[in-house]
Every structure is written in structure tokens, then in C-alpha cells.
């Protein structure tokens, strides 16, 4: 019987210990800043991708080169 009482007391203490008063004193009431405008990007290229290489499937392809800005 003592063990049962002890377990109930521990359970009640755990439940009451978990109950905490919360307040909104730390709530930020300032307005959020306006979102940033998106940055412009260069032109988009279209074209067909090269077929995958079956010689070495674990190898990465060569990096593309920068087109001339003419």
C-alpha cells in the first residue's frame, strides 16, 4: 500500500510540476519588417541536356562555362 501511495504522490507531483503559468509578457508586439524584393537574375537558357554517360556513372560532368556577355 505504501508503494501505491508513493507512486500516486510522485505522479501528482509530476503533473503539478508540469503545470506552469504562462503569460504573454515576452510577446513581441512590434510589426514585422516588410519582405525584401527579389534580386534580378540573368537570362535563362534553354536547351537539351547531354545524355548521361554510362562509362563512369559515379563521375560528375564538367562544369559549364560562363557565356560571353556581349
CSV table of N, CA and C in Angstrom, one decimal:
chain,number,residue,atom,x,y,z
A,1,UNK,N,0.8,-1.2,0.0
A,1,UNK,CA,0.0,0.0,0.0
A,1,UNK,C,0.9,1.3,0.0
A,2,UNK,N,2.0,1.2,0.7
A,2,UNK,CA,2.8,2.4,0.8
A,2,UNK,C,3.4,2.7,-0.6
A,3,UNK,N,3.7,1.6,-1.4
A,3,UNK,CA,4.3,1.8,-2.7
A,3,UNK,C,3.3,2.5,-3.6
A,4,UNK,N,2.0,2.0,-3.5
A,4,UNK,CA,1.0,2.6,-4.3
A,4,UNK,C,0.8,4.1,-4.0
A,5,UNK,N,0.8,4.5,-2.7
A,5,UNK,CA,0.7,5.8,-2.3
A,5,UNK,C,1.8,6.7,-2.8
A,6,UNK,N,3.0,6.1,-2.7
A,6,UNK,CA,4.2,6.8,-3.1
A,6,UNK,C,4.1,7.1,-4.6
A,7,UNK,N,3.7,6.1,-5.4
A,7,UNK,CA,3.6,6.3,-6.9
A,7,UNK,C,2.6,7.3,-7.2
A,8,UNK,N,1.4,7.3,-6.5
A,8,UNK,CA,0.4,8.3,-6.8
A,8,UNK,C,0.9,9.7,-6.4
A,9,UNK,N,1.6,9.8,-5.3
A,9,UNK,CA,2.2,11.1,-4.9
A,9,UNK,C,3.2,11.6,-5.9
A,10,UNK,N,4.1,10.7,-6.4
A,10,UNK,CA,5.0,11.1,-7.4
A,10,UNK,C,4.3,11.5,-8.7
A,11,UNK,N,3.3,10.8,-9.1
A,11,UNK,CA,2.6,11.1,-10.3
A,11,UNK,C,1.9,12.5,-10.2
A,12,UNK,N,1.3,12.8,-9.0
A,12,UNK,CA,0.6,14.0,-8.8
A,12,UNK,C,1.6,15.2,-8.8
A,13,UNK,N,2.8,14.9,-8.2
A,13,UNK,CA,3.8,16.0,-8.1
A,13,UNK,C,4.4,16.2,-9.6
A,14,UNK,N,4.5,15.2,-10.4
A,14,UNK,CA,5.0,15.4,-11.7
A,14,UNK,C,4.0,16.2,-12.6
A,15,UNK,N,2.7,15.9,-12.4
A,15,UNK,CA,1.6,16.6,-13.1
A,15,UNK,C,1.6,18.0,-12.7
A,16,UNK,N,1.6,18.3,-11.4
A,16,UNK,CA,1.6,19.7,-10.9
A,16,UNK,C,2.8,20.4,-11.2
A,17,UNK,N,4.0,19.7,-11.3
A,17,UNK,CA,5.2,20.4,-11.6
A,17,UNK,C,5.2,20.8,-13.1
A,18,UNK,N,4.5,20.1,-13.9
A,18,UNK,CA,4.5,20.4,-15.3
A,18,UNK,C,3.5,21.6,-15.7
A,19,UNK,N,2.6,21.8,-14.8
A,19,UNK,CA,1.7,23.0,-15.0
A,19,UNK,C,2.3,24.3,-14.6
A,20,UNK,N,2.5,25.1,-15.5
A,20,UNK,CA,3.1,26.4,-15.3
A,20,UNK,C,2.2,27.5,-15.8
A,21,UNK,N,2.3,28.6,-15.1
A,21,UNK,CA,1.5,29.8,-15.6
A,21,UNK,C,2.3,30.4,-16.7
A,22,UNK,N,1.6,30.7,-17.8
A,22,UNK,CA,2.3,31.3,-18.9
A,22,UNK,C,1.6,32.7,-19.1
A,23,UNK,N,2.4,33.6,-19.5
A,23,UNK,CA,1.9,35.0,-19.7
A,23,UNK,C,2.5,35.5,-21.0
A,24,UNK,N,1.9,36.5,-21.6
A,24,UNK,CA,2.4,37.0,-22.8
A,24,UNK,C,3.2,38.2,-22.7
A,25,UNK,N,3.9,38.3,-21.5
A,25,UNK,CA,4.7,39.5,-21.3
A,25,UNK,C,5.9,39.5,-22.2
A,26,UNK,N,6.4,38.4,-22.6
A,26,UNK,CA,7.5,38.4,-23.5
A,26,UNK,C,7.1,38.4,-25.0
A,27,UNK,N,5.8,38.6,-25.3
A,27,UNK,CA,5.3,38.6,-26.6
A,27,UNK,C,5.8,39.8,-27.4
A,28,UNK,N,6.4,39.6,-28.5
A,28,UNK,CA,6.9,40.8,-29.3
A,28,UNK,C,5.7,41.4,-30.1
A,29,UNK,N,5.4,42.7,-29.7
A,29,UNK,CA,4.3,43.4,-30.4
A,29,UNK,C,4.7,44.3,-31.5
A,30,UNK,N,6.0,44.3,-31.8
A,30,UNK,CA,6.4,45.2,-32.9
A,30,UNK,C,6.0,44.6,-34.3
A,31,UNK,N,5.8,45.5,-35.2
A,31,UNK,CA,5.4,45.0,-36.6
A,31,UNK,C,6.6,44.3,-37.2
A,32,UNK,N,6.3,43.3,-38.0
A,32,UNK,CA,7.3,42.6,-38.8
A,32,UNK,C,7.8,43.5,-39.9
A,33,UNK,N,9.1,43.4,-40.2
A,33,UNK,CA,9.6,44.2,-41.4
A,33,UNK,C,9.0,43.7,-42.7
A,34,UNK,N,9.0,44.6,-43.6
A,34,UNK,CA,8.5,44.3,-45.0
A,34,UNK,C,9.4,43.3,-45.6
A,35,UNK,N,8.9,42.3,-46.4
A,35,UNK,CA,9.8,41.4,-47.1
A,35,UNK,C,10.7,42.1,-48.1
A,36,UNK,N,11.8,41.5,-48.3
A,36,UNK,CA,12.8,42.0,-49.3
A,36,UNK,C,12.3,41.8,-50.7
A,37,UNK,N,12.6,42.6,-51.6
A,37,UNK,CA,12.3,42.4,-53.0
A,37,UNK,C,13.3,41.4,-53.6
A,38,UNK,N,12.8,40.6,-54.5
A,38,UNK,CA,13.7,39.5,-55.1
A,38,UNK,C,14.7,40.2,-56.0
A,39,UNK,N,15.9,39.6,-55.9
A,39,UNK,CA,17.0,40.1,-56.8
A,39,UNK,C,16.8,39.7,-58.2
A,40,UNK,N,17.2,40.6,-59.2
A,40,UNK,CA,17.0,40.2,-60.6
A,40,UNK,C,18.1,39.1,-60.9
A,41,UNK,N,17.8,38.3,-61.8
A,41,UNK,CA,18.7,37.2,-62.3
A,41,UNK,C,19.0,37.4,-63.8
A,42,UNK,N,20.0,36.8,-64.2
A,42,UNK,CA,20.3,36.9,-65.7
A,42,UNK,C,19.3,36.1,-66.5
A,43,UNK,N,19.6,36.1,-67.8
A,43,UNK,CA,18.7,35.3,-68.7
A,43,UNK,C,18.7,33.8,-68.4
A,44,UNK,N,17.7,33.2,-68.8
A,44,UNK,CA,17.6,31.8,-68.6
A,44,UNK,C,17.8,31.1,-70.0
A,45,UNK,N,18.7,30.1,-70.0
A,45,UNK,CA,19.0,29.4,-71.2
A,45,UNK,C,18.1,28.2,-71.4
A,46,UNK,N,17.8,27.9,-72.6
A,46,UNK,CA,17.0,26.6,-72.8
A,46,UNK,C,17.8,25.8,-73.8
A,47,UNK,N,17.7,24.5,-73.6
A,47,UNK,CA,18.4,23.6,-74.5
A,47,UNK,C,18.3,22.2,-73.9
A,48,UNK,N,18.8,21.3,-74.7
A,48,UNK,CA,18.7,19.9,-74.4
A,48,UNK,C,20.0,19.5,-73.5
A,49,UNK,N,19.7,18.7,-72.5
A,49,UNK,CA,20.8,18.2,-71.7
A,49,UNK,C,21.6,17.1,-72.4
A,50,UNK,N,22.8,17.0,-72.1
A,50,UNK,CA,23.6,15.9,-72.7
A,50,UNK,C,23.2,14.6,-72.1
A,51,UNK,N,23.2,13.5,-72.9
A,51,UNK,CA,22.8,12.2,-72.3
A,51,UNK,C,23.7,11.8,-71.2
A,52,UNK,N,23.2,11.0,-70.3
A,52,UNK,CA,24.1,10.5,-69.2
A,52,UNK,C,25.2,9.6,-69.7
A,53,UNK,N,26.3,9.7,-69.1
A,53,UNK,CA,27.4,8.8,-69.5
A,53,UNK,C,27.4,7.5,-68.8
A,54,UNK,N,27.4,6.4,-69.5
A,54,UNK,CA,27.3,5.1,-68.8
A,54,UNK,C,28.7,4.5,-68.5
A,55,UNK,N,29.8,5.3,-69.0
A,55,UNK,CA,31.1,4.8,-68.8
A,55,UNK,C,31.5,4.9,-67.3
A,56,UNK,N,31.2,6.0,-66.7
A,56,UNK,CA,31.5,6.2,-65.2
A,56,UNK,C,30.3,6.8,-64.6
A,57,UNK,N,29.3,6.1,-64.1
A,57,UNK,CA,28.1,6.7,-63.6
A,57,UNK,C,28.3,7.4,-62.3
A,58,UNK,N,29.4,7.2,-61.6
A,58,UNK,CA,29.7,7.9,-60.4
A,58,UNK,C,30.4,9.2,-60.6
A,59,UNK,N,30.8,9.5,-61.8
A,59,UNK,CA,31.6,10.8,-62.1
A,59,UNK,C,30.6,11.9,-62.3
A,60,UNK,N,31.1,13.1,-62.0
A,60,UNK,CA,30.3,14.3,-62.2
A,60,UNK,C,30.7,14.8,-63.6
A,61,UNK,N,29.8,15.5,-64.3
A,61,UNK,CA,30.1,16.0,-65.6
A,61,UNK,C,31.0,17.3,-65.4
A,62,UNK,N,31.6,17.8,-66.5
A,62,UNK,CA,32.3,19.0,-66.4
A,62,UNK,C,31.4,20.2,-66.1
A,63,UNK,N,31.9,21.1,-65.4
A,63,UNK,CA,31.2,22.3,-65.1
A,63,UNK,C,30.9,23.2,-66.3
A,64,UNK,N,29.8,23.8,-66.5
A,64,UNK,CA,29.6,24.6,-67.7
A,64,UNK,C,30.4,25.9,-67.6
A,65,UNK,N,30.7,26.4,-68.7
A,65,UNK,CA,31.5,27.7,-68.8
A,65,UNK,C,30.5,28.9,-68.8
A,66,UNK,N,31.0,30.0,-68.4
A,66,UNK,CA,30.2,31.2,-68.5
A,66,UNK,C,30.1,31.7,-69.9
A,67,UNK,N,28.9,32.0,-70.3
A,67,UNK,CA,28.8,32.6,-71.7
A,67,UNK,C,29.3,34.0,-71.7
A,68,UNK,N,29.7,34.4,-72.9
A,68,UNK,CA,30.3,35.8,-73.1
A,68,UNK,C,29.1,36.8,-72.9
A,69,UNK,N,29.3,37.8,-72.2
A,69,UNK,CA,28.3,38.8,-72.0
A,69,UNK,C,28.4,39.9,-73.1
A,70,UNK,N,28.0,39.5,-74.3
A,70,UNK,CA,28.2,40.5,-75.4
A,70,UNK,C,26.9,41.1,-75.8
